[in-house]
Coordinates of C-alpha atoms (C1' of nucleotides) in Angstrom, one line a residue:
Chain A
M7 CA 34.6 212.0 -44.4
T8 CA 32.4 214.0 -43.3
R9 CA 31.3 217.3 -46.2
V10 CA 33.4 220.5 -45.1
T11 CA 30.8 223.0 -47.0
V12 CA 33.5 226.4 -46.8
Q13 CA 31.0 229.3 -46.0
P14 CA 32.1 230.9 -49.5
R15 CA 33.0 234.7 -48.6
S16 CA 30.6 236.6 -49.3
P17 CA 32.1 239.2 -51.0
L18 CA 32.9 242.5 -50.1
T19 CA 30.1 245.3 -50.7
R20 CA 30.4 248.8 -49.6
D21 CA 27.9 248.0 -46.6
R22 CA 30.2 244.8 -45.3
V23 CA 33.1 247.5 -45.2
L24 CA 31.0 250.3 -43.6
R25 CA 29.0 248.1 -41.7
A26 CA 33.0 246.6 -40.6
A27 CA 33.6 250.0 -39.9
V28 CA 31.1 250.2 -37.0
G29 CA 32.2 247.4 -34.9
I30 CA 35.9 248.9 -34.7
A31 CA 34.7 252.6 -34.1
D32 CA 32.5 250.9 -31.1
E33 CA 34.9 248.6 -29.2
Q34 CA 38.1 250.8 -30.3
G35 CA 37.6 254.2 -30.5
I36 CA 37.0 256.0 -33.7
A37 CA 42.0 256.7 -34.0
A38 CA 41.3 252.7 -34.7
L39 CA 39.2 253.2 -37.4
T40 CA 43.0 253.0 -39.7
M41 CA 42.0 252.0 -43.8
R42 CA 44.9 248.9 -42.2
R43 CA 43.2 247.8 -40.1
L44 CA 39.5 247.4 -41.8
G45 CA 40.9 245.5 -44.1
E46 CA 42.1 243.3 -41.6
V47 CA 38.4 243.0 -40.2
V48 CA 37.5 242.5 -43.8
G49 CA 39.4 239.4 -44.5
A50 CA 40.8 241.8 -47.4
E51 CA 43.6 243.9 -47.7
A52 CA 43.3 247.9 -47.0
M53 CA 43.9 248.5 -51.4
S54 CA 40.9 246.6 -51.4
L55 CA 38.5 248.6 -49.9
Y56 CA 39.2 250.8 -52.6
H57 CA 36.9 249.2 -54.4
H58 CA 33.8 249.6 -52.0
V59 CA 34.4 252.9 -51.0
S60 CA 36.3 255.8 -52.8
N61 CA 38.9 257.2 -49.6
K62 CA 38.4 257.4 -46.0
E63 CA 36.6 260.3 -46.4
D64 CA 33.3 258.6 -47.9
I65 CA 34.0 256.4 -45.0
L66 CA 33.5 258.4 -42.7
D67 CA 30.5 260.0 -44.3
G68 CA 28.7 256.0 -44.8
I69 CA 29.0 255.3 -40.7
A70 CA 27.8 259.0 -40.6
E71 CA 24.5 258.3 -42.7
H72 CA 24.8 254.7 -40.4
V73 CA 24.3 256.0 -37.4
V74 CA 21.2 258.4 -38.2
Q75 CA 19.8 256.0 -40.2
E76 CA 19.7 254.2 -36.6
I77 CA 18.5 256.4 -35.0
N78 CA 15.0 257.9 -38.3
D79 CA 14.2 253.7 -38.3
V80 CA 14.1 254.1 -33.7
V81 CA 12.4 257.0 -34.3
D82 CA 9.8 256.9 -37.3
G83 CA 8.4 253.7 -34.9
L84 CA 7.6 256.5 -32.2
P85 CA 3.2 255.7 -32.0
A86 CA 2.4 259.8 -32.5
Q87 CA 1.0 262.1 -29.3
Q88 CA -0.8 265.2 -30.5
D89 CA 0.8 267.0 -27.8
W90 CA 3.9 268.8 -30.2
K91 CA 6.7 269.6 -27.2
Q92 CA 5.5 265.1 -26.0
A93 CA 6.8 264.8 -29.2
V94 CA 9.8 266.7 -29.9
R95 CA 11.3 266.0 -26.1
R96 CA 10.3 261.6 -26.6
R97 CA 12.1 261.7 -29.6
I98 CA 15.0 263.9 -29.3
L99 CA 15.2 261.3 -25.9
H100 CA 15.2 258.0 -28.2
A101 CA 17.7 259.7 -30.9
R102 CA 20.0 260.1 -27.8
A103 CA 19.7 256.6 -26.6
V104 CA 20.5 256.1 -29.5
L105 CA 23.7 257.9 -29.7
L106 CA 25.3 256.9 -26.7
K107 CA 25.3 253.7 -28.1
H108 CA 27.6 255.2 -30.5
P109 CA 29.8 257.8 -28.7
W110 CA 32.9 258.5 -31.7
A111 CA 29.6 259.6 -33.6
P112 CA 29.4 263.2 -33.0
A113 CA 33.0 264.1 -33.4
V114 CA 32.3 262.3 -36.8
F115 CA 29.5 264.0 -37.8
E116 CA 31.7 267.8 -37.0
T117 CA 34.0 267.1 -40.0
R118 CA 31.8 266.5 -42.5
K119 CA 31.9 268.0 -45.3
S120 CA 27.9 268.3 -46.8
V121 CA 24.9 267.8 -44.8
I122 CA 23.8 264.2 -44.2
P123 CA 21.0 263.1 -45.7
A124 CA 19.7 261.0 -43.0
V125 CA 20.0 264.0 -40.9
L126 CA 18.0 266.1 -43.7
R127 CA 14.8 263.4 -42.8
Y128 CA 15.1 263.2 -38.8
H129 CA 14.9 267.5 -39.0
D130 CA 12.2 267.0 -41.2
G131 CA 10.0 264.8 -39.0
L132 CA 10.9 267.6 -36.2
I133 CA 10.0 270.4 -38.1
G134 CA 7.0 268.2 -39.3
L135 CA 6.0 267.7 -35.5
M136 CA 6.1 271.5 -34.2
R137 CA 4.1 273.1 -37.5
G138 CA 1.4 270.2 -36.0
G139 CA 2.0 271.7 -32.6
G140 CA 1.6 275.5 -34.0
F141 CA 4.8 277.0 -34.6
S142 CA 5.1 279.1 -38.1
N143 CA 7.9 279.1 -40.0
D144 CA 10.4 280.7 -39.3
L145 CA 9.6 279.8 -35.6
C146 CA 10.4 276.1 -36.2
H147 CA 13.6 277.2 -38.0
H148 CA 15.3 279.4 -35.6
A149 CA 13.8 276.3 -32.9
L150 CA 16.7 274.0 -35.4
H151 CA 18.8 276.2 -34.7
A152 CA 18.4 277.4 -30.8
L153 CA 18.6 273.2 -30.3
G154 CA 21.7 273.3 -32.7
S155 CA 22.9 268.8 -31.8
R156 CA 20.7 268.5 -29.1
A157 CA 17.7 267.8 -32.0
L158 CA 20.3 264.7 -31.8
G159 CA 20.5 263.9 -28.9
F160 CA 23.9 265.1 -27.9
S161 CA 24.9 268.5 -26.2
Q162 CA 28.2 270.3 -26.1
E163 CA 30.0 270.1 -22.8
L164 CA 33.1 271.8 -23.3
F165 CA 35.3 269.2 -20.6
D166 CA 33.8 265.9 -21.5
A167 CA 33.5 263.3 -18.3
G168 CA 35.8 260.7 -19.8
P169 CA 38.9 259.3 -17.8
G170 CA 40.6 262.6 -17.2
D171 CA 44.5 263.0 -17.2
D172 CA 45.8 262.0 -13.8
A173 CA 49.3 263.3 -14.5
A174 CA 47.6 267.7 -14.9
P175 CA 47.7 269.0 -12.0
P176 CA 44.1 270.4 -10.4
P177 CA 43.0 273.8 -10.4
N178 CA 43.3 276.2 -8.3
L179 CA 40.2 276.4 -6.3
A180 CA 41.9 279.5 -4.2
E181 CA 41.5 281.7 -8.0
L182 CA 37.7 280.7 -7.9
P183 CA 35.9 281.3 -5.1
Y184 CA 32.8 281.5 -6.9
L185 CA 33.7 277.4 -8.7
A186 CA 34.5 276.5 -5.2
E187 CA 32.5 277.0 -3.6
M188 CA 29.3 275.8 -6.0
L189 CA 31.4 272.5 -5.9
M190 CA 31.4 272.6 -2.7
E191 CA 27.5 272.7 -2.5
V192 CA 26.6 270.9 -5.6
V193 CA 29.0 267.9 -5.0
H194 CA 28.2 267.6 -1.0
D195 CA 25.5 264.7 -1.3
D196 CA 29.1 263.2 -3.3
P197 CA 32.2 264.7 -1.0
D198 CA 34.1 261.3 -3.7
S199 CA 34.0 263.5 -6.5
T200 CA 35.1 267.1 -7.7
I201 CA 34.5 267.2 -11.3
G202 CA 32.3 264.8 -13.8
W203 CA 30.1 263.9 -10.6
C204 CA 27.2 264.8 -12.8
D205 CA 24.5 264.1 -14.0
D206 CA 24.8 264.2 -18.1
Q207 CA 21.3 262.5 -18.4
F208 CA 19.6 264.7 -16.1
E209 CA 21.4 267.3 -17.1
F210 CA 20.5 266.7 -20.7
E211 CA 17.2 267.3 -20.8
F212 CA 16.9 270.3 -18.2
G213 CA 18.5 272.5 -20.7
L214 CA 16.8 270.6 -23.4
D215 CA 13.9 271.7 -20.9
L216 CA 14.6 274.7 -20.9
I217 CA 14.9 275.1 -25.1
L218 CA 11.0 274.1 -25.0
D219 CA 9.8 275.4 -23.2
G220 CA 10.7 278.9 -23.8
L221 CA 10.0 278.1 -26.9
D222 CA 6.3 276.7 -25.9
K223 CA 6.0 280.7 -24.8
I224 CA 7.0 281.2 -27.8
K225 CA 5.0 280.0 -30.6
Chain B
M4 CA 85.3 296.3 -41.9
T5 CA 81.8 297.3 -41.3
R6 CA 80.6 295.3 -37.5
V7 CA 78.2 293.2 -39.1
T8 CA 76.1 292.4 -35.5
V9 CA 74.2 289.4 -36.4
Q10 CA 71.3 289.5 -33.9
P11 CA 70.9 287.0 -31.9
R12 CA 68.2 284.7 -32.8
S13 CA 66.2 285.1 -29.6
P14 CA 66.2 280.7 -28.2
L15 CA 63.0 279.5 -28.8
T16 CA 61.0 279.2 -26.0
R17 CA 57.7 277.4 -25.6
D18 CA 55.7 280.5 -25.8
R19 CA 57.1 281.5 -28.9
V20 CA 55.9 277.7 -30.6
L21 CA 52.8 278.3 -29.5
R22 CA 51.6 281.8 -30.7
A23 CA 54.1 279.8 -34.1
A24 CA 51.2 277.3 -33.7
V25 CA 48.2 279.7 -33.6
G26 CA 49.3 281.4 -36.8
I27 CA 49.2 278.4 -38.6
A28 CA 46.3 277.6 -37.3
D29 CA 44.8 280.3 -38.1
E30 CA 45.8 281.1 -41.8
Q31 CA 45.8 278.3 -43.6
G32 CA 43.7 275.7 -41.4
I33 CA 44.0 273.2 -38.0
A34 CA 45.8 270.7 -40.3
A35 CA 48.5 272.0 -41.8
L36 CA 49.3 272.3 -37.9
T37 CA 52.4 269.3 -38.1
M38 CA 55.4 268.8 -36.6
R39 CA 57.6 269.7 -39.1
R40 CA 55.8 272.6 -40.6
L41 CA 55.7 274.6 -37.0
G42 CA 59.3 274.2 -36.4
E43 CA 59.9 275.8 -40.3
V44 CA 58.3 278.9 -39.2
V45 CA 60.0 279.0 -35.9
G46 CA 63.6 278.5 -38.1
A47 CA 63.9 275.1 -36.3
E48 CA 64.1 271.5 -37.4
A49 CA 60.5 269.5 -36.2
M50 CA 62.3 267.7 -33.1
S51 CA 64.3 270.9 -31.8
L52 CA 60.2 271.7 -30.0
Y53 CA 60.4 269.5 -27.9
H54 CA 62.6 269.9 -26.2
H55 CA 59.9 273.2 -25.2
V56 CA 57.1 270.8 -25.4
S57 CA 57.0 267.8 -24.9
N58 CA 54.1 266.3 -27.5
K59 CA 51.7 267.9 -30.3
E60 CA 48.7 266.7 -27.3
D61 CA 50.7 269.2 -25.4
I62 CA 51.3 271.6 -28.4
L63 CA 47.3 271.5 -28.9
D64 CA 46.5 272.0 -25.0
G65 CA 49.0 275.3 -25.0
I66 CA 47.2 276.3 -28.0
A67 CA 43.3 276.5 -26.9
E68 CA 44.6 277.4 -23.5
H69 CA 46.0 281.2 -25.2
V70 CA 43.4 281.2 -27.3
V71 CA 40.8 281.2 -23.8
Q72 CA 42.8 283.0 -22.4
E73 CA 43.1 285.8 -24.9
I74 CA 38.7 285.3 -23.9
N75 CA 39.7 286.3 -20.9
D76 CA 41.1 288.8 -20.8
V77 CA 38.4 290.9 -23.3
V78 CA 35.8 289.7 -21.5
D79 CA 37.3 291.2 -17.8
G80 CA 38.5 294.4 -18.6
L81 CA 34.3 294.7 -20.2
P82 CA 33.1 297.9 -16.9
A83 CA 30.6 296.1 -14.3
Q84 CA 26.8 295.8 -15.0
Q85 CA 23.8 295.8 -12.8
D86 CA 21.5 293.4 -14.8
W87 CA 23.0 289.2 -13.9
K88 CA 21.0 289.0 -18.2
Q89 CA 22.6 291.4 -20.2
A90 CA 26.2 290.7 -18.2
V91 CA 26.6 287.7 -19.0
R92 CA 24.9 288.0 -22.5
R93 CA 27.1 291.0 -22.8
R94 CA 30.5 288.6 -22.0
I95 CA 29.6 286.0 -23.5
L96 CA 29.6 287.4 -27.5
H97 CA 32.3 288.6 -26.0
A98 CA 33.9 285.1 -26.5
R99 CA 32.4 284.9 -29.9
A100 CA 34.0 288.0 -31.3
V101 CA 37.2 286.1 -29.9
L102 CA 35.8 282.7 -31.4
L103 CA 35.6 283.7 -35.0
K104 CA 39.2 284.8 -34.8
H105 CA 40.2 281.1 -34.6
P106 CA 37.3 278.8 -36.0
W107 CA 39.8 276.1 -35.4
A108 CA 39.5 276.6 -31.9
P109 CA 35.9 274.7 -30.9
A110 CA 36.9 271.9 -32.4
V111 CA 40.5 271.0 -30.8
F112 CA 38.4 272.4 -27.1
E113 CA 36.7 269.3 -27.5
T114 CA 39.1 267.0 -28.6
R115 CA 40.7 268.5 -24.9
K116 CA 41.5 264.9 -22.0
S117 CA 41.7 267.6 -19.6
V118 CA 39.7 270.4 -18.5
I119 CA 41.8 273.9 -20.3
P120 CA 42.5 275.6 -16.8
A121 CA 41.7 278.6 -18.0
V122 CA 38.2 277.3 -18.8
L123 CA 37.5 277.4 -15.3
R124 CA 38.3 281.0 -14.8
Y125 CA 36.1 281.9 -17.3
H126 CA 33.1 280.1 -15.8
D127 CA 33.5 280.9 -12.5
G128 CA 33.5 285.1 -13.9
L129 CA 30.3 283.1 -15.7
I130 CA 29.1 281.9 -11.5
G131 CA 30.0 284.7 -10.6
L132 CA 27.4 286.9 -12.5
M133 CA 24.9 284.8 -12.3
R134 CA 25.2 284.9 -8.4
G135 CA 24.9 287.9 -8.4
G136 CA 22.5 287.9 -10.8
G137 CA 20.3 286.2 -7.4
F138 CA 21.2 282.7 -8.4
S139 CA 21.8 279.7 -6.1
N140 CA 24.4 277.8 -6.8
D141 CA 21.5 274.7 -7.7
L142 CA 21.4 276.7 -11.2
C143 CA 24.6 278.4 -12.1
H144 CA 25.3 274.8 -12.2
H145 CA 22.0 273.7 -13.9
A146 CA 23.4 276.9 -16.0
L147 CA 26.4 275.2 -16.7
H148 CA 24.8 272.3 -18.6
A149 CA 22.7 274.1 -20.3
L150 CA 24.7 276.6 -22.1
G151 CA 26.8 274.0 -22.9
S152 CA 29.6 275.6 -25.5
R153 CA 27.6 278.1 -26.0
A154 CA 28.9 280.0 -23.3
L155 CA 31.8 280.0 -25.1
G156 CA 30.5 281.6 -28.1
F157 CA 29.6 278.6 -29.8
S158 CA 27.3 276.6 -31.0
Q159 CA 27.5 273.5 -32.2
E160 CA 25.5 272.2 -35.9
L161 CA 25.1 269.7 -38.0
F162 CA 26.4 270.8 -41.1
D163 CA 28.6 273.8 -40.7
A164 CA 28.4 276.2 -42.9
G165 CA 31.4 275.4 -44.9
P166 CA 32.4 276.1 -48.2
G167 CA 30.6 272.5 -48.5
D168 CA 31.0 270.1 -51.6
D169 CA 29.8 270.6 -54.5
A170 CA 30.2 266.3 -55.6
A171 CA 27.7 266.3 -53.0
P172 CA 24.7 264.7 -54.3
P173 CA 21.2 267.9 -54.2
P174 CA 19.2 266.3 -51.1
N175 CA 15.5 265.1 -52.2
L176 CA 12.6 268.1 -51.3
A177 CA 11.0 265.8 -53.4
E178 CA 10.9 263.5 -50.0
L179 CA 11.2 266.3 -47.1
P180 CA 7.5 268.0 -47.0
Y181 CA 8.0 269.5 -44.4
L182 CA 12.0 270.8 -45.0
A183 CA 11.1 272.2 -48.5
E184 CA 8.3 274.6 -47.6
M185 CA 9.7 275.9 -44.3
L186 CA 12.7 276.2 -46.8
M187 CA 10.7 278.5 -49.4
E188 CA 9.4 280.7 -47.1
V189 CA 12.1 281.3 -44.8
V190 CA 14.9 282.4 -48.1
H191 CA 12.1 283.3 -49.6
D192 CA 13.6 287.1 -49.3
D193 CA 16.7 285.7 -50.6
P194 CA 16.3 283.0 -53.8
D195 CA 19.6 282.2 -53.9
S196 CA 20.4 280.1 -51.6
T197 CA 19.1 276.5 -50.4
I198 CA 21.0 275.8 -48.0
G199 CA 23.8 277.5 -44.6
W200 CA 21.7 280.7 -45.7
C201 CA 21.6 281.5 -42.6
D202 CA 22.4 284.6 -40.2
D203 CA 24.8 282.7 -37.9
Q204 CA 24.9 285.3 -36.1
F205 CA 20.9 285.8 -35.7
E206 CA 20.2 282.4 -34.8
F207 CA 22.8 282.0 -32.0
E208 CA 21.7 284.9 -29.8
F209 CA 18.3 283.7 -30.2
G210 CA 19.0 280.7 -29.1
L211 CA 21.4 282.2 -26.1
D212 CA 18.2 284.3 -25.2
L213 CA 16.2 281.7 -25.4
I214 CA 18.4 280.0 -22.8
L215 CA 18.9 283.0 -21.2
D216 CA 15.7 283.9 -20.8
G217 CA 14.1 280.9 -19.4
L218 CA 16.5 280.4 -16.4
D219 CA 15.4 283.9 -16.0
K220 CA 11.8 282.8 -14.2
I221 CA 14.1 279.8 -13.0
K222 CA 15.6 281.5 -11.0
Chain C
dA28 C1' 71.4 273.3 -22.3
dC29 C1' 70.3 272.6 -26.7
dC30 C1' 69.6 271.2 -31.6
dT31 C1' 70.2 267.8 -35.6
dG32 C1' 70.1 264.3 -38.4
dA33 C1' 69.4 259.6 -39.6
dA34 C1' 65.7 256.5 -38.6
dC35 C1' 61.0 253.8 -36.7
dA36 C1' 56.1 253.1 -36.9
dC37 C1' 53.1 254.8 -38.7
dC38 C1' 49.1 257.7 -41.9
dG39 C1' 46.5 257.3 -47.1
dT40 C1' 46.6 256.4 -51.1
dT41 C1' 48.3 255.3 -56.5
dC42 C1' 50.1 252.2 -59.3
dA43 C1' 51.0 248.4 -61.8
dA44 C1' 50.5 243.9 -62.0
dG45 C1' 47.7 240.5 -61.8
dT46 C1' 43.4 236.7 -61.2
Chain D
dA8 C1' 35.5 242.8 -62.2
dC9 C1' 37.6 242.2 -58.3
dC10 C1' 42.3 241.6 -55.8
dT11 C1' 46.8 242.5 -54.8
dG12 C1' 53.0 244.0 -53.6
dA13 C1' 55.0 247.1 -53.5
dA14 C1' 55.9 251.3 -53.4
dC15 C1' 54.8 257.6 -52.3
dA16 C1' 54.5 260.9 -50.1
dC17 C1' 53.7 262.0 -45.6
dC18 C1' 52.2 261.6 -40.0
dG19 C1' 54.6 261.7 -34.8
dT20 C1' 58.5 260.4 -32.0
dT21 C1' 62.9 258.2 -30.5
dC22 C1' 67.2 258.6 -30.0
dA23 C1' 72.5 258.5 -30.7
dA24 C1' 75.3 262.8 -31.9
dG25 C1' 77.0 266.9 -32.2
dT26 C1' 77.9 271.8 -30.0

DNA sequence: ACCTGAACACCGTTCAAGT
DNA sequence: ACCTGAACACCGTTCAAGT
């Protein structure tokens, strides 16, 4: 008779709950993250979760922290660099790369009631780089505000380049003369697309460099 | 017998529903906007709403459109101005003033699936101003991306200056040397505050001018 | 045509009861 | 101590029935 050693189910912990929550959000979107679904994934009833987290807000706080931790782990491993602008630029682009793996994260960041501790640590690092580059504390402060969410690698677009709503009426370009002309010129290399044709990475770097170059001139 | 002419209750319309929805969101926050509560306010059952809007998403689309309409009405009334930078700057600051009356609006914009038509009209106006200032269509395109949500007057902060969570542990400044030093210097005129001490309007304009000045140099 | 009550399929969360 | 079933107070939405 074979000895079937049943792996004792590892006990539920806050960390296992949060890990599972991140997994659900990554794979099925943040709307799929419900207490009941989360219970299913960790192999327990939804109500058991409340022994390890205080409520759903606590879970959202936790997975936000989790993602920023991941960013900090990446950027802390980057080698030192003499030029502050290159250092800040690279740090932010690495943060962006992590965030692209968790597309739900920006929305969760924005709904947090209190500051995410890991974000403070991230910002502390950015200030360190800028101070090293000759920034005054005052300019560091303005710089963080100017960067806003760009500091963590995401830009806030008014219309997401998501799947779009096919049922929605197409915009009437006759009433939008300047936009129509711009579109015609900008997309003339890529005639298939109308909106959402943009190279997000390029545009992100364009805006980031605009700000970093501006700061460089002030400092 | 007195003729009591009962004011015939004005029939429900999509516009009345949306107006009431904006009112609820303004006064009690977006979370208070439920179908049942909305029904109460317009004096009907929640289920009656479905004859005038297709569902709740449609209501959110509608109130987002409503706010951007309000912005367009304001900025369309602004007198012409020769300097593109001043014109764009003023337009954006007026948009911001409208948005400050509807603090829930940015979050609703971000969750819209398809482009809000009024936002296209707003952007069309901005492009017009920049074209008039000598921008190429290509630069207009990059400029809109660089501005992002700033074009409509709101910046995306990682931590909102909201009421805050008093139960949350205070950040350990010992682990945040640069941030601690910056805070000490920046707030030394206002020793009561620790975080959320910032002059949002000033910081918004600082970031906006950084971008506009940068664009001015490229164009 | 417009409106409604009852019902359905979900939520997050509480609570008393199990082991 | 950790977990659970049943229940509660909400959601958005459907549907058959009213006028």
